[in-house]
Short mmCIF file of N, CA and C in Angstrom, two decimals:
data_model
loop_
_atom_site.label_atom_id
_atom_site.label_comp_id
_atom_site.label_asym_id
_atom_site.label_seq_id
_atom_site.Cartn_x
_atom_site.Cartn_y
_atom_site.Cartn_z
N UNK A 635 -48.78 -107.66 -19.62
CA UNK A 635 -47.68 -107.21 -20.41
C UNK A 635 -47.39 -105.76 -20.06
N UNK A 636 -46.18 -105.54 -19.78
CA UNK A 636 -45.78 -104.23 -19.32
C UNK A 636 -45.07 -103.47 -20.44
N UNK A 637 -45.46 -102.24 -20.67
CA UNK A 637 -44.83 -101.41 -21.69
C UNK A 637 -43.78 -100.56 -21.01
N UNK A 638 -42.59 -100.67 -21.52
CA UNK A 638 -41.51 -99.91 -20.93
C UNK A 638 -41.36 -98.58 -21.64
N UNK A 639 -41.27 -97.58 -20.89
CA UNK A 639 -41.06 -96.25 -21.45
C UNK A 639 -39.56 -96.06 -21.71
N UNK A 640 -39.28 -95.37 -22.76
CA UNK A 640 -37.87 -95.09 -23.04
C UNK A 640 -37.39 -94.00 -22.11
N UNK A 641 -36.13 -94.06 -21.75
CA UNK A 641 -35.59 -92.99 -20.91
C UNK A 641 -35.66 -91.65 -21.66
N UNK A 642 -35.81 -90.62 -20.91
CA UNK A 642 -35.97 -89.29 -21.48
C UNK A 642 -34.76 -88.91 -22.31
N UNK A 643 -33.57 -89.20 -21.85
CA UNK A 643 -32.36 -88.83 -22.58
C UNK A 643 -32.31 -89.49 -23.95
N UNK A 644 -32.80 -90.75 -24.06
CA UNK A 644 -32.76 -91.41 -25.36
C UNK A 644 -33.75 -90.77 -26.33
N UNK A 645 -34.85 -90.26 -25.82
CA UNK A 645 -35.82 -89.60 -26.67
C UNK A 645 -35.21 -88.33 -27.27
N UNK A 646 -34.51 -87.57 -26.44
CA UNK A 646 -33.88 -86.36 -26.95
C UNK A 646 -32.72 -86.69 -27.90
N UNK A 647 -32.03 -87.76 -27.60
CA UNK A 647 -30.92 -88.15 -28.46
C UNK A 647 -31.44 -88.48 -29.86
N UNK A 648 -32.49 -89.28 -29.95
CA UNK A 648 -33.05 -89.64 -31.24
C UNK A 648 -33.59 -88.40 -31.94
N UNK A 649 -34.29 -87.55 -31.19
CA UNK A 649 -34.84 -86.34 -31.78
C UNK A 649 -33.71 -85.44 -32.30
N UNK A 650 -32.68 -85.25 -31.47
CA UNK A 650 -31.57 -84.39 -31.87
C UNK A 650 -30.79 -84.99 -33.03
N UNK A 651 -30.63 -86.30 -33.03
CA UNK A 651 -29.92 -86.95 -34.12
C UNK A 651 -30.69 -86.77 -35.43
N UNK A 652 -32.01 -86.91 -35.39
CA UNK A 652 -32.81 -86.66 -36.58
C UNK A 652 -32.69 -85.20 -37.00
N UNK A 653 -32.70 -84.32 -36.03
CA UNK A 653 -32.59 -82.90 -36.32
C UNK A 653 -31.25 -82.60 -36.98
N UNK A 654 -30.17 -83.19 -36.44
CA UNK A 654 -28.86 -82.99 -37.04
C UNK A 654 -28.82 -83.56 -38.45
N UNK A 655 -29.46 -84.67 -38.65
CA UNK A 655 -29.50 -85.27 -39.98
C UNK A 655 -30.23 -84.35 -40.95
N UNK A 656 -31.33 -83.77 -40.50
CA UNK A 656 -32.07 -82.85 -41.37
C UNK A 656 -31.23 -81.61 -41.66
N UNK A 657 -30.54 -81.09 -40.63
CA UNK A 657 -29.66 -79.93 -40.84
C UNK A 657 -28.55 -80.27 -41.83
N UNK A 658 -27.99 -81.44 -41.64
CA UNK A 658 -26.91 -81.89 -42.52
C UNK A 658 -27.41 -82.00 -43.95
N UNK A 659 -28.61 -82.54 -44.11
CA UNK A 659 -29.17 -82.68 -45.45
C UNK A 659 -29.41 -81.31 -46.08
N UNK A 660 -29.87 -80.37 -45.29
CA UNK A 660 -30.10 -79.02 -45.80
C UNK A 660 -28.77 -78.39 -46.21
N UNK A 661 -27.74 -78.56 -45.38
CA UNK A 661 -26.42 -78.02 -45.72
C UNK A 661 -25.87 -78.66 -46.99
N UNK A 662 -26.04 -79.97 -47.10
CA UNK A 662 -25.55 -80.66 -48.29
C UNK A 662 -26.31 -80.20 -49.53
N UNK A 663 -27.60 -79.98 -49.39
CA UNK A 663 -28.40 -79.50 -50.52
C UNK A 663 -27.93 -78.11 -50.94
N UNK A 664 -27.61 -77.24 -49.95
CA UNK A 664 -27.12 -75.90 -50.27
C UNK A 664 -25.77 -75.99 -50.98
N UNK A 665 -24.88 -76.88 -50.50
CA UNK A 665 -23.59 -77.05 -51.13
C UNK A 665 -23.74 -77.55 -52.56
N UNK A 666 -24.67 -78.51 -52.75
CA UNK A 666 -24.91 -79.03 -54.10
C UNK A 666 -25.45 -77.93 -55.01
N UNK A 667 -26.32 -77.09 -54.46
CA UNK A 667 -26.87 -76.00 -55.24
C UNK A 667 -25.78 -75.00 -55.61
N UNK A 668 -24.88 -74.71 -54.67
CA UNK A 668 -23.77 -73.81 -54.96
C UNK A 668 -22.85 -74.41 -56.03
N UNK A 669 -22.57 -75.70 -55.93
CA UNK A 669 -21.73 -76.37 -56.93
C UNK A 669 -22.40 -76.34 -58.29
N UNK A 670 -23.71 -76.55 -58.31
CA UNK A 670 -24.43 -76.48 -59.58
C UNK A 670 -24.35 -75.08 -60.18
N UNK A 671 -24.43 -74.07 -59.34
CA UNK A 671 -24.30 -72.70 -59.82
C UNK A 671 -22.92 -72.44 -60.40
N UNK A 672 -21.89 -72.98 -59.73
CA UNK A 672 -20.52 -72.83 -60.24
C UNK A 672 -20.39 -73.54 -61.58
N UNK A 673 -20.94 -74.74 -61.68
CA UNK A 673 -20.89 -75.49 -62.94
C UNK A 673 -21.61 -74.74 -64.05
N UNK A 674 -22.75 -74.17 -63.73
CA UNK A 674 -23.52 -73.41 -64.72
C UNK A 674 -22.72 -72.20 -65.19
N UNK A 675 -22.11 -71.48 -64.26
CA UNK A 675 -21.32 -70.30 -64.63
C UNK A 675 -20.11 -70.71 -65.48
N UNK A 676 -19.42 -71.77 -65.09
CA UNK A 676 -18.26 -72.25 -65.83
C UNK A 676 -18.66 -72.65 -67.25
N UNK A 677 -19.75 -73.38 -67.36
CA UNK A 677 -20.23 -73.81 -68.67
C UNK A 677 -20.63 -72.61 -69.52
N UNK A 678 -21.28 -71.63 -68.90
CA UNK A 678 -21.70 -70.43 -69.63
C UNK A 678 -20.49 -69.65 -70.14
N UNK A 679 -19.47 -69.52 -69.31
CA UNK A 679 -18.26 -68.78 -69.73
C UNK A 679 -17.57 -69.51 -70.88
N UNK A 680 -17.41 -70.84 -70.75
CA UNK A 680 -16.76 -71.61 -71.81
C UNK A 680 -17.58 -71.55 -73.09
N UNK A 681 -18.90 -71.65 -72.98
CA UNK A 681 -19.76 -71.57 -74.17
C UNK A 681 -19.67 -70.20 -74.82
N UNK A 682 -19.66 -69.14 -74.01
CA UNK A 682 -19.54 -67.78 -74.56
C UNK A 682 -18.21 -67.60 -75.28
N UNK A 683 -17.11 -68.03 -74.63
CA UNK A 683 -15.79 -67.90 -75.25
C UNK A 683 -15.70 -68.73 -76.53
N UNK A 684 -16.28 -69.92 -76.50
CA UNK A 684 -16.25 -70.78 -77.69
C UNK A 684 -17.02 -70.15 -78.83
N UNK A 685 -18.16 -69.55 -78.53
CA UNK A 685 -18.93 -68.90 -79.60
C UNK A 685 -18.22 -67.65 -80.09
N UNK A 686 -17.53 -66.97 -79.22
CA UNK A 686 -16.80 -65.76 -79.61
C UNK A 686 -15.57 -66.10 -80.45
N UNK A 687 -14.83 -67.13 -80.02
CA UNK A 687 -13.59 -67.48 -80.70
C UNK A 687 -13.80 -68.34 -81.93
N UNK A 688 -14.84 -69.13 -81.95
CA UNK A 688 -15.10 -70.00 -83.09
C UNK A 688 -14.01 -71.04 -83.24
N UNK A 689 -13.43 -71.10 -84.43
CA UNK A 689 -12.41 -72.10 -84.74
C UNK A 689 -11.14 -71.88 -83.92
N UNK A 690 -10.97 -70.71 -83.40
CA UNK A 690 -9.78 -70.37 -82.60
C UNK A 690 -9.88 -70.89 -81.16
N UNK A 691 -11.06 -71.37 -80.75
CA UNK A 691 -11.28 -71.76 -79.36
C UNK A 691 -10.35 -72.90 -78.93
N UNK A 692 -10.26 -73.96 -79.71
CA UNK A 692 -9.45 -75.12 -79.30
C UNK A 692 -7.98 -74.75 -79.18
N UNK A 693 -7.36 -74.10 -80.17
CA UNK A 693 -5.95 -73.72 -79.98
C UNK A 693 -5.73 -72.80 -78.78
N UNK A 694 -6.67 -71.90 -78.52
CA UNK A 694 -6.51 -70.98 -77.39
C UNK A 694 -6.65 -71.73 -76.07
N UNK A 695 -7.63 -72.63 -75.95
CA UNK A 695 -7.78 -73.43 -74.73
C UNK A 695 -6.53 -74.28 -74.50
N UNK A 696 -6.01 -74.88 -75.58
CA UNK A 696 -4.79 -75.68 -75.45
C UNK A 696 -3.62 -74.80 -75.04
N UNK A 697 -3.57 -73.59 -75.58
CA UNK A 697 -2.47 -72.67 -75.24
C UNK A 697 -2.51 -72.32 -73.75
N UNK A 698 -3.69 -72.02 -73.24
CA UNK A 698 -3.82 -71.68 -71.82
C UNK A 698 -3.43 -72.89 -70.95
N UNK A 699 -3.90 -74.08 -71.34
CA UNK A 699 -3.54 -75.28 -70.58
C UNK A 699 -2.03 -75.52 -70.63
N UNK A 700 -1.43 -75.36 -71.80
CA UNK A 700 0.02 -75.55 -71.93
C UNK A 700 0.79 -74.50 -71.13
N UNK A 701 0.29 -73.25 -71.11
CA UNK A 701 0.93 -72.20 -70.31
C UNK A 701 0.96 -72.59 -68.84
N UNK A 702 -0.14 -73.09 -68.34
CA UNK A 702 -0.22 -73.46 -66.92
C UNK A 702 0.70 -74.64 -66.62
N UNK A 703 0.65 -75.66 -67.48
CA UNK A 703 1.49 -76.85 -67.27
C UNK A 703 2.97 -76.47 -67.40
N UNK A 704 3.31 -75.62 -68.36
CA UNK A 704 4.70 -75.20 -68.53
C UNK A 704 5.19 -74.43 -67.31
N UNK A 705 4.36 -73.56 -66.78
CA UNK A 705 4.74 -72.79 -65.59
C UNK A 705 5.01 -73.72 -64.41
N UNK A 706 4.11 -74.69 -64.22
CA UNK A 706 4.27 -75.63 -63.09
C UNK A 706 5.50 -76.50 -63.28
N UNK A 707 5.68 -77.05 -64.50
CA UNK A 707 6.86 -77.90 -64.73
C UNK A 707 8.14 -77.08 -64.66
N UNK A 708 8.07 -75.80 -65.03
CA UNK A 708 9.25 -74.93 -64.90
C UNK A 708 9.63 -74.72 -63.45
N UNK A 709 8.62 -74.56 -62.59
CA UNK A 709 8.91 -74.43 -61.15
C UNK A 709 9.53 -75.70 -60.59
N UNK A 710 9.00 -76.84 -61.03
CA UNK A 710 9.53 -78.13 -60.56
C UNK A 710 10.95 -78.32 -61.06
N UNK A 711 11.19 -78.03 -62.34
CA UNK A 711 12.51 -78.25 -62.94
C UNK A 711 13.55 -77.29 -62.39
N UNK A 712 13.14 -76.14 -61.90
CA UNK A 712 14.11 -75.17 -61.40
C UNK A 712 14.88 -75.71 -60.20
N UNK A 713 14.25 -76.58 -59.43
CA UNK A 713 14.95 -77.19 -58.30
C UNK A 713 16.08 -78.09 -58.79
N UNK A 714 15.87 -78.78 -59.91
CA UNK A 714 16.88 -79.68 -60.44
C UNK A 714 17.94 -78.96 -61.27
N UNK A 715 17.64 -77.76 -61.69
CA UNK A 715 18.60 -76.94 -62.44
C UNK A 715 19.44 -76.09 -61.50
N UNK A 716 19.22 -76.19 -60.23
CA UNK A 716 19.90 -75.39 -59.21
C UNK A 716 19.64 -73.91 -59.42
N UNK A 717 18.42 -73.58 -59.82
CA UNK A 717 18.01 -72.19 -59.98
C UNK A 717 17.15 -71.79 -58.80
N UNK A 718 17.27 -70.55 -58.45
CA UNK A 718 16.41 -70.03 -57.39
C UNK A 718 15.05 -69.67 -57.97
N UNK A 719 14.04 -69.90 -57.17
CA UNK A 719 12.70 -69.45 -57.54
C UNK A 719 12.46 -68.16 -56.76
N UNK A 720 12.36 -67.06 -57.50
CA UNK A 720 12.08 -65.81 -56.82
C UNK A 720 10.91 -65.12 -57.52
N UNK A 721 10.39 -64.11 -56.87
CA UNK A 721 9.19 -63.45 -57.39
C UNK A 721 9.46 -62.74 -58.71
N UNK A 722 10.67 -62.22 -58.90
CA UNK A 722 10.99 -61.52 -60.13
C UNK A 722 10.90 -62.47 -61.33
N UNK A 723 11.51 -63.65 -61.21
CA UNK A 723 11.47 -64.63 -62.30
C UNK A 723 10.04 -65.12 -62.53
N UNK A 724 9.31 -65.31 -61.46
CA UNK A 724 7.93 -65.78 -61.59
C UNK A 724 7.06 -64.75 -62.30
N UNK A 725 7.19 -63.50 -61.91
CA UNK A 725 6.41 -62.43 -62.55
C UNK A 725 6.82 -62.29 -64.01
N UNK A 726 8.12 -62.38 -64.27
CA UNK A 726 8.59 -62.29 -65.65
C UNK A 726 8.04 -63.43 -66.49
N UNK A 727 7.98 -64.62 -65.92
CA UNK A 727 7.40 -65.77 -66.63
C UNK A 727 5.92 -65.57 -66.91
N UNK A 728 5.20 -65.02 -65.95
CA UNK A 728 3.77 -64.76 -66.16
C UNK A 728 3.59 -63.70 -67.24
N UNK A 729 4.43 -62.67 -67.23
CA UNK A 729 4.33 -61.63 -68.27
C UNK A 729 4.62 -62.21 -69.65
N UNK A 730 5.56 -63.15 -69.73
CA UNK A 730 5.84 -63.80 -71.02
C UNK A 730 4.62 -64.56 -71.51
N UNK A 731 3.92 -65.23 -70.59
CA UNK A 731 2.70 -65.97 -70.97
C UNK A 731 1.62 -65.00 -71.45
N UNK A 732 1.48 -63.88 -70.77
CA UNK A 732 0.48 -62.88 -71.18
C UNK A 732 0.84 -62.33 -72.56
N UNK A 733 2.13 -62.12 -72.80
CA UNK A 733 2.57 -61.64 -74.12
C UNK A 733 2.25 -62.67 -75.21
N UNK A 734 2.32 -63.94 -74.88
CA UNK A 734 1.94 -64.98 -75.84
C UNK A 734 0.47 -64.84 -76.20
N UNK A 735 -0.36 -64.60 -75.19
CA UNK A 735 -1.79 -64.40 -75.46
C UNK A 735 -1.99 -63.17 -76.33
N UNK A 736 -1.19 -62.13 -76.08
CA UNK A 736 -1.31 -60.92 -76.88
C UNK A 736 -0.89 -61.16 -78.33
N UNK A 737 0.05 -62.08 -78.55
CA UNK A 737 0.42 -62.43 -79.92
C UNK A 737 -0.78 -63.02 -80.67
N UNK A 738 -1.56 -63.83 -79.98
CA UNK A 738 -2.76 -64.40 -80.61
C UNK A 738 -3.77 -63.28 -80.90
N UNK A 739 -3.87 -62.33 -79.98
CA UNK A 739 -4.77 -61.18 -80.21
C UNK A 739 -4.29 -60.40 -81.43
N UNK A 740 -2.99 -60.20 -81.56
CA UNK A 740 -2.46 -59.50 -82.73
C UNK A 740 -2.79 -60.29 -84.00
N UNK A 741 -2.65 -61.60 -83.95
CA UNK A 741 -3.03 -62.44 -85.09
C UNK A 741 -4.50 -62.29 -85.44
N UNK A 742 -5.35 -62.21 -84.42
CA UNK A 742 -6.79 -62.02 -84.66
C UNK A 742 -7.07 -60.65 -85.26
N UNK A 743 -6.32 -59.65 -84.84
CA UNK A 743 -6.49 -58.31 -85.41
C UNK A 743 -6.09 -58.32 -86.88
N UNK A 744 -4.99 -58.99 -87.20
CA UNK A 744 -4.56 -59.10 -88.60
C UNK A 744 -5.64 -59.82 -89.41
N UNK A 745 -6.20 -60.89 -88.84
CA UNK A 745 -7.29 -61.60 -89.52
C UNK A 745 -8.48 -60.69 -89.80
N UNK A 746 -8.84 -59.90 -88.81
CA UNK A 746 -9.98 -58.99 -89.01
C UNK A 746 -9.67 -57.93 -90.06
N UNK A 747 -8.43 -57.45 -90.10
CA UNK A 747 -8.03 -56.50 -91.14
C UNK A 747 -8.12 -57.14 -92.53
N UNK A 748 -7.65 -58.39 -92.62
CA UNK A 748 -7.75 -59.10 -93.90
C UNK A 748 -9.20 -59.30 -94.32
N UNK A 749 -10.04 -59.68 -93.38
CA UNK A 749 -11.46 -59.86 -93.70
C UNK A 749 -12.11 -58.55 -94.13
N UNK A 750 -11.80 -57.48 -93.42
CA UNK A 750 -12.37 -56.18 -93.76
C UNK A 750 -11.92 -55.74 -95.15
N UNK A 751 -10.63 -55.85 -95.41
CA UNK A 751 -10.10 -55.42 -96.71
C UNK A 751 -10.68 -56.28 -97.84
N UNK A 752 -10.78 -57.58 -97.62
CA UNK A 752 -11.32 -58.44 -98.67
C UNK A 752 -12.80 -58.17 -98.91
N UNK A 753 -13.53 -57.88 -97.84
CA UNK A 753 -14.95 -57.55 -98.01
C UNK A 753 -15.12 -56.24 -98.75
N UNK A 754 -14.24 -55.29 -98.52
CA UNK A 754 -14.32 -54.01 -99.23
C UNK A 754 -14.05 -54.18 -100.73
N UNK A 755 -13.23 -55.18 -101.06
CA UNK A 755 -12.93 -55.44 -102.47
C UNK A 755 -13.92 -56.42 -103.10
N UNK A 756 -14.84 -56.92 -102.28
CA UNK A 756 -15.84 -57.86 -102.80
C UNK A 756 -15.36 -59.30 -102.86
N UNK A 757 -14.33 -59.61 -102.10
CA UNK A 757 -13.79 -60.97 -102.08
C UNK A 757 -14.22 -61.62 -100.76
N UNK A 758 -14.79 -62.81 -100.86
CA UNK A 758 -15.20 -63.53 -99.65
C UNK A 758 -14.12 -64.53 -99.28
N UNK A 759 -13.52 -64.35 -98.12
CA UNK A 759 -12.47 -65.27 -97.66
C UNK A 759 -13.12 -66.43 -96.90
N UNK A 760 -12.60 -67.63 -97.08
CA UNK A 760 -13.24 -68.81 -96.44
C UNK A 760 -12.79 -69.04 -94.99
N UNK A 761 -12.10 -68.10 -94.39
CA UNK A 761 -11.62 -68.28 -93.02
C UNK A 761 -11.91 -67.04 -92.20
N UNK A 762 -11.88 -67.23 -90.88
CA UNK A 762 -12.07 -66.08 -89.99
C UNK A 762 -10.81 -65.81 -89.16
N UNK A 763 -10.16 -66.85 -88.68
CA UNK A 763 -9.00 -66.67 -87.80
C UNK A 763 -7.81 -67.49 -88.28
N UNK A 764 -7.36 -67.28 -89.48
CA UNK A 764 -6.25 -68.06 -90.02
C UNK A 764 -4.93 -67.69 -89.35
N UNK A 765 -4.58 -66.43 -89.34
CA UNK A 765 -3.30 -66.00 -88.76
C UNK A 765 -3.26 -66.28 -87.26
N UNK A 766 -4.35 -66.00 -86.58
CA UNK A 766 -4.41 -66.24 -85.13
C UNK A 766 -4.27 -67.72 -84.82
N UNK A 767 -4.88 -68.59 -85.65
CA UNK A 767 -4.74 -70.04 -85.43
C UNK A 767 -3.30 -70.49 -85.63
N UNK A 768 -2.65 -69.95 -86.66
CA UNK A 768 -1.25 -70.32 -86.91
C UNK A 768 -0.38 -69.88 -85.73
N UNK A 769 -0.61 -68.67 -85.25
CA UNK A 769 0.17 -68.18 -84.10
C UNK A 769 -0.09 -69.04 -82.87
N UNK A 770 -1.36 -69.37 -82.62
CA UNK A 770 -1.71 -70.18 -81.44
C UNK A 770 -1.10 -71.57 -81.52
N UNK A 771 -1.15 -72.20 -82.69
CA UNK A 771 -0.56 -73.54 -82.83
C UNK A 771 0.95 -73.47 -82.67
N UNK A 772 1.58 -72.43 -83.20
CA UNK A 772 3.03 -72.27 -83.03
C UNK A 772 3.38 -72.12 -81.56
N UNK A 773 2.61 -71.30 -80.84
CA UNK A 773 2.84 -71.13 -79.40
C UNK A 773 2.61 -72.44 -78.66
N UNK A 774 1.55 -73.17 -79.04
CA UNK A 774 1.29 -74.48 -78.41
C UNK A 774 2.49 -75.40 -78.58
N UNK A 775 3.04 -75.45 -79.78
CA UNK A 775 4.20 -76.32 -80.03
C UNK A 775 5.40 -75.89 -79.18
N UNK A 776 5.67 -74.60 -79.10
CA UNK A 776 6.78 -74.12 -78.28
C UNK A 776 6.56 -74.44 -76.81
N UNK A 777 5.34 -74.30 -76.34
CA UNK A 777 5.03 -74.61 -74.95
C UNK A 777 5.21 -76.11 -74.67
N UNK A 778 4.78 -76.95 -75.59
CA UNK A 778 4.93 -78.40 -75.41
C UNK A 778 6.41 -78.77 -75.38
N UNK A 779 7.19 -78.17 -76.27
CA UNK A 779 8.64 -78.42 -76.26
C UNK A 779 9.24 -77.98 -74.93
N UNK A 780 8.82 -76.83 -74.42
CA UNK A 780 9.31 -76.36 -73.13
C UNK A 780 8.90 -77.29 -72.00
N UNK A 781 7.68 -77.80 -72.05
CA UNK A 781 7.22 -78.76 -71.03
C UNK A 781 8.08 -80.01 -71.06
N UNK A 782 8.35 -80.52 -72.27
CA UNK A 782 9.18 -81.72 -72.39
C UNK A 782 10.59 -81.47 -71.87
N UNK A 783 11.17 -80.30 -72.15
CA UNK A 783 12.50 -79.97 -71.63
C UNK A 783 12.47 -79.87 -70.11
N UNK A 784 11.42 -79.28 -69.56
CA UNK A 784 11.30 -79.19 -68.10
C UNK A 784 11.21 -80.57 -67.47
N UNK A 785 10.46 -81.46 -68.10
CA UNK A 785 10.32 -82.82 -67.56
C UNK A 785 11.66 -83.54 -67.63
N UNK A 786 12.40 -83.35 -68.73
CA UNK A 786 13.74 -83.95 -68.84
C UNK A 786 14.67 -83.41 -67.75
N UNK A 787 14.65 -82.10 -67.55
CA UNK A 787 15.50 -81.48 -66.55
C UNK A 787 15.15 -81.94 -65.13
N UNK A 788 13.90 -82.26 -64.92
CA UNK A 788 13.47 -82.74 -63.60
C UNK A 788 13.78 -84.21 -63.41
N UNK A 789 14.34 -84.85 -64.43
CA UNK A 789 14.72 -86.25 -64.30
C UNK A 789 13.68 -87.21 -64.84
N UNK A 790 12.65 -86.70 -65.45
CA UNK A 790 11.61 -87.57 -66.00
C UNK A 790 12.01 -88.10 -67.36
N UNK A 791 11.44 -89.23 -67.71
CA UNK A 791 11.70 -89.83 -69.01
C UNK A 791 10.54 -89.47 -69.93
N UNK A 792 10.89 -89.13 -71.16
CA UNK A 792 9.86 -88.87 -72.15
C UNK A 792 10.10 -89.80 -73.34
N UNK A 793 9.06 -90.16 -74.07
CA UNK A 793 9.26 -91.00 -75.26
C UNK A 793 10.17 -90.31 -76.26
N UNK A 794 11.02 -91.08 -76.91
CA UNK A 794 12.02 -90.50 -77.81
C UNK A 794 11.39 -89.85 -79.03
N UNK A 795 10.22 -90.31 -79.44
CA UNK A 795 9.59 -89.77 -80.64
C UNK A 795 8.83 -88.47 -80.39
N UNK A 796 8.55 -88.15 -79.13
CA UNK A 796 7.64 -87.05 -78.84
C UNK A 796 8.22 -85.68 -79.18
N UNK A 797 9.44 -85.42 -78.73
CA UNK A 797 10.03 -84.10 -78.97
C UNK A 797 10.27 -83.85 -80.46
N UNK A 798 10.83 -84.81 -81.22
CA UNK A 798 10.97 -84.55 -82.67
C UNK A 798 9.63 -84.38 -83.38
N UNK A 799 8.61 -85.07 -82.90
CA UNK A 799 7.28 -84.94 -83.50
C UNK A 799 6.75 -83.52 -83.32
N UNK A 800 6.85 -82.99 -82.12
CA UNK A 800 6.36 -81.64 -81.86
C UNK A 800 7.21 -80.61 -82.62
N UNK A 801 8.51 -80.83 -82.68
CA UNK A 801 9.37 -79.91 -83.43
C UNK A 801 9.03 -79.94 -84.92
N UNK A 802 8.66 -81.12 -85.42
CA UNK A 802 8.26 -81.23 -86.82
C UNK A 802 6.96 -80.46 -87.08
N UNK A 803 6.02 -80.58 -86.16
CA UNK A 803 4.76 -79.83 -86.30
C UNK A 803 5.06 -78.33 -86.29
N UNK A 804 5.93 -77.91 -85.38
CA UNK A 804 6.28 -76.48 -85.31
C UNK A 804 6.94 -76.02 -86.60
N UNK A 805 7.84 -76.83 -87.14
CA UNK A 805 8.51 -76.42 -88.39
C UNK A 805 7.52 -76.38 -89.55
N UNK A 806 6.52 -77.26 -89.55
CA UNK A 806 5.50 -77.20 -90.60
C UNK A 806 4.68 -75.93 -90.49
N UNK A 807 4.35 -75.55 -89.26
CA UNK A 807 3.61 -74.30 -89.06
C UNK A 807 4.45 -73.13 -89.52
N UNK A 808 5.74 -73.15 -89.17
CA UNK A 808 6.63 -72.07 -89.59
C UNK A 808 6.78 -72.03 -91.11
N UNK A 809 6.84 -73.21 -91.74
CA UNK A 809 6.98 -73.23 -93.20
C UNK A 809 5.73 -72.70 -93.88
N UNK A 810 4.56 -72.95 -93.32
CA UNK A 810 3.32 -72.39 -93.88
C UNK A 810 3.34 -70.87 -93.77
N UNK A 811 3.86 -70.37 -92.67
CA UNK A 811 3.95 -68.92 -92.50
C UNK A 811 5.05 -68.34 -93.38
N UNK A 812 6.10 -69.11 -93.68
CA UNK A 812 7.18 -68.63 -94.54
C UNK A 812 6.73 -68.47 -95.98
N UNK A 813 5.68 -69.15 -96.37
CA UNK A 813 5.16 -69.01 -97.72
C UNK A 813 4.79 -67.55 -97.96
N UNK A 814 4.15 -66.96 -96.96
CA UNK A 814 3.78 -65.56 -97.08
C UNK A 814 5.03 -64.68 -97.17
N UNK A 815 6.05 -65.03 -96.41
CA UNK A 815 7.28 -64.24 -96.39
C UNK A 815 8.00 -64.36 -97.73
N UNK A 816 8.01 -65.58 -98.32
CA UNK A 816 8.65 -65.79 -99.60
C UNK A 816 7.97 -65.00 -100.73
N UNK A 817 6.65 -64.88 -100.67
CA UNK A 817 5.96 -64.11 -101.71
C UNK A 817 6.27 -62.63 -101.57
N UNK A 818 6.51 -62.15 -100.38
CA UNK A 818 6.89 -60.75 -100.18
C UNK A 818 8.27 -60.47 -100.78
N UNK A 819 9.21 -61.42 -100.68
CA UNK A 819 10.55 -61.22 -101.20
C UNK A 819 10.53 -61.18 -102.72
N UNK A 820 9.62 -61.92 -103.34
CA UNK A 820 9.53 -61.94 -104.80
C UNK A 820 9.00 -60.64 -105.36
N UNK A 821 8.31 -59.86 -104.59
CA UNK A 821 7.74 -58.59 -105.07
C UNK A 821 8.76 -57.47 -105.10
N UNK A 822 9.88 -57.62 -104.43
CA UNK A 822 10.84 -56.53 -104.31
C UNK A 822 11.60 -56.29 -105.59
#
């Protein structure tokens, strides 16, 4: 019985192929480790923001998501509205979104002033971010209405009940805020 030796080139091919496989596995492991680090950082940031914002976290996250979707649908709808997309309008739109975020910050400042004043008087308020939540929900409703209008302008169909539903939610938020305004008028 004769034992055949493998050709030299096949030996190197198998060795090199295994070597490439090991290199590939090492690269994939490094990529997975990097992705895990990104996931850990993302989770840590979201957890930190959630603990910082408390009850305000969900409306703020929704507001940011709606801002992004509204911006994208606005860019898409601008083609169907025969509007030009230029950097000035884009920057102005981004500044408007940042101002919306600042409105929520102003609401949070008002909340903190109310909490401070009530604590100084010995009154414990059962909320932390009432005004900021109302502002954030109002902004969310306006953003959703804008998204729906952009989708309509781009030729998309939306359910007939959706826009009146969101407008109703917005008017309820506004009516809750008007209660405060009505009490101010009675004091004059």
